[in-house]
Amino acid sequence: MSDQANDPPERDDINDVVSPTEIEGMSSAEHVDDESSEQATSAEAMPNQSSDSPIGLGDAQKRAREVAEELLEYKFEGIIKIEATDDDSWRTVVEVVERSAVPDTQDIIGCYEITLDETGSVTSYELLRRYRRGDMKEEM
């Protein structure tokens, strides 16, 4: 006798529709993984949408990176500063590559301040300065 009688039916990865019979046959871990991947896909599809709950440092970091890539439309280079403000918002300073060059020491880097409110929505952004990657930069 084969073990196939207890195994859940095979699913097609392209088709996300799952019948109730298939859900009953899946282990709870498989079901949870499917739900979390759907939630991640929804979050990726709506990166500018924020929840009403306050965000923490890690969320502010992720959000600053998303905003830098989408809003500024340059290649993200790094976050050089994140600080909480008195009104529960976040002040972040990010660097983006505004112009790539060969050699890369001639890249033009833009340093931007992005302010997020307590839910992760952008309230402002500002170009602080531009510099050539190979130039010495002063600390902020």
Short mmCIF file of C-alpha atoms in Angstrom, two decimals:
data_model
loop_
_atom_site.label_atom_id
_atom_site.label_comp_id
_atom_site.label_asym_id
_atom_site.label_seq_id
_atom_site.Cartn_x
_atom_site.Cartn_y
_atom_site.Cartn_z
CA MET A 1 0.00 0.00 0.00
CA SER A 2 1.35 3.44 -0.88
CA ASP A 3 1.81 6.48 1.34
CA GLN A 4 0.07 8.63 -1.26
CA ALA A 5 -3.32 8.23 0.43
CA ASN A 6 -2.15 10.42 3.35
CA ASP A 7 -0.19 12.94 1.27
CA PRO A 8 -1.91 16.19 0.32
CA PRO A 9 -2.62 16.60 -3.38
CA GLU A 10 0.05 18.31 -5.50
CA ARG A 11 -0.58 22.00 -6.14
CA ASP A 12 0.33 23.99 -9.22
CA ASP A 13 2.58 26.90 -8.13
CA ILE A 14 1.13 29.12 -10.83
CA ASN A 15 -2.45 28.68 -9.65
CA ASP A 16 -2.96 30.00 -6.09
CA VAL A 17 -6.54 28.74 -5.84
CA VAL A 18 -6.76 26.02 -3.20
CA SER A 19 -9.87 23.95 -2.63
CA PRO A 20 -11.15 23.36 0.93
CA THR A 21 -10.22 19.69 0.54
CA GLU A 22 -6.61 20.64 -0.19
CA ILE A 23 -6.49 22.98 2.82
CA GLU A 24 -7.65 20.18 5.12
CA GLY A 25 -4.91 17.92 3.70
CA MET A 26 -2.12 20.47 4.24
CA SER A 27 -0.22 20.64 7.48
CA SER A 28 -0.78 23.76 9.56
CA ALA A 29 2.78 24.95 8.79
CA GLU A 30 2.10 24.85 5.04
CA HIS A 31 -1.13 26.79 5.53
CA VAL A 32 0.58 29.46 7.66
CA ASP A 33 3.43 29.80 5.12
CA ASP A 34 0.89 30.38 2.33
CA GLU A 35 -0.91 33.05 4.37
CA SER A 36 2.30 34.87 5.30
CA SER A 37 3.52 34.87 1.69
CA GLU A 38 0.17 36.34 0.60
CA GLN A 39 0.51 39.06 3.26
CA ALA A 40 4.08 39.79 2.14
CA THR A 41 2.90 40.07 -1.47
CA SER A 42 0.16 42.49 -0.41
CA ALA A 43 2.65 44.59 1.54
CA GLU A 44 5.02 44.67 -1.44
CA ALA A 45 2.22 45.70 -3.77
CA MET A 46 1.30 48.68 -1.55
CA PRO A 47 4.63 49.96 -0.13
CA ASN A 48 3.36 53.53 0.31
CA GLN A 49 0.41 52.41 2.36
CA SER A 50 1.00 52.43 6.09
CA SER A 51 -0.87 50.97 9.01
CA ASP A 52 -2.24 53.01 11.90
CA SER A 53 0.08 51.44 14.48
CA PRO A 54 3.36 53.20 15.36
CA ILE A 55 6.51 51.88 13.71
CA GLY A 56 9.76 51.03 15.44
CA LEU A 57 13.38 51.56 14.46
CA GLY A 58 13.56 48.46 12.23
CA ASP A 59 10.38 49.42 10.40
CA ALA A 60 11.63 52.99 9.96
CA GLN A 61 14.84 51.63 8.43
CA LYS A 62 12.94 49.44 5.95
CA ARG A 63 10.54 52.23 5.13
CA ALA A 64 13.34 54.75 4.53
CA ARG A 65 14.96 52.36 2.07
CA GLU A 66 11.65 51.79 0.22
CA VAL A 67 10.97 55.51 0.04
CA ALA A 68 14.50 56.34 -1.14
CA GLU A 69 14.22 53.87 -4.03
CA GLU A 70 10.64 54.72 -5.05
CA LEU A 71 10.31 58.42 -4.34
CA LEU A 72 13.79 59.53 -5.35
CA GLU A 73 14.09 56.96 -8.18
CA TYR A 74 17.84 56.45 -7.67
CA LYS A 75 19.84 53.40 -6.67
CA PHE A 76 19.85 53.08 -2.88
CA GLU A 77 23.33 53.30 -1.34
CA GLY A 78 22.75 53.28 2.42
CA ILE A 79 21.20 54.76 5.52
CA ILE A 80 23.59 56.95 7.46
CA LYS A 81 21.28 58.19 10.20
CA ILE A 82 17.96 57.34 11.85
CA GLU A 83 16.63 59.17 14.87
CA ALA A 84 13.32 59.35 16.67
CA THR A 85 11.90 62.83 17.13
CA ASP A 86 9.89 64.22 20.04
CA ASP A 87 6.60 63.84 18.15
CA ASP A 88 7.07 60.06 17.57
CA SER A 89 8.16 60.52 13.97
CA TRP A 90 11.47 59.43 12.43
CA ARG A 91 14.19 61.50 10.79
CA THR A 92 16.32 59.44 8.41
CA VAL A 93 19.28 60.39 6.26
CA VAL A 94 19.90 58.17 3.24
CA GLU A 95 22.41 58.13 0.43
CA VAL A 96 21.55 57.31 -3.18
CA VAL A 97 23.65 57.06 -6.33
CA GLU A 98 22.42 59.90 -8.51
CA ARG A 99 24.91 59.21 -11.30
CA SER A 100 27.07 56.13 -11.80
CA ALA A 101 30.51 56.58 -13.32
CA VAL A 102 33.61 54.60 -14.21
CA PRO A 103 35.61 54.47 -12.03
CA ASP A 104 33.02 54.33 -9.26
CA THR A 105 35.01 56.85 -7.21
CA GLN A 106 33.48 59.40 -9.60
CA ASP A 107 29.86 58.43 -8.78
CA ILE A 108 27.67 61.33 -7.65
CA ILE A 109 26.05 60.55 -4.29
CA GLY A 110 23.00 62.42 -3.03
CA CYS A 111 22.38 62.67 0.69
CA TYR A 112 18.67 63.09 1.51
CA GLU A 113 16.73 63.62 4.72
CA ILE A 114 13.43 61.74 4.74
CA THR A 115 10.96 62.35 7.57
CA LEU A 116 8.41 59.66 8.39
CA ASP A 117 5.44 60.07 10.71
CA GLU A 118 4.68 57.55 13.47
CA THR A 119 2.90 55.24 10.99
CA GLY A 120 5.67 55.29 8.36
CA SER A 121 4.10 57.77 5.95
CA VAL A 122 6.47 60.29 4.36
CA THR A 123 5.93 63.80 5.67
CA SER A 124 8.92 65.44 3.94
CA TYR A 125 12.17 64.86 2.13
CA GLU A 126 15.04 67.19 1.30
CA LEU A 127 18.35 67.02 -0.55
CA LEU A 128 21.02 67.85 2.03
CA ARG A 129 24.04 67.69 -0.27
CA ARG A 130 25.72 66.01 -3.23
CA TYR A 131 29.29 64.83 -3.41
CA ARG A 132 31.60 62.73 -5.53
CA ARG A 133 32.10 59.28 -3.94
CA GLY A 134 35.89 59.71 -3.87
CA ASP A 135 35.73 63.09 -2.06
CA MET A 136 36.17 63.34 1.66
CA LYS A 137 32.86 64.06 3.36
CA GLU A 138 32.28 65.76 6.64
CA GLU A 139 30.29 63.99 9.34
CA MET A 140 26.69 65.08 9.81
#
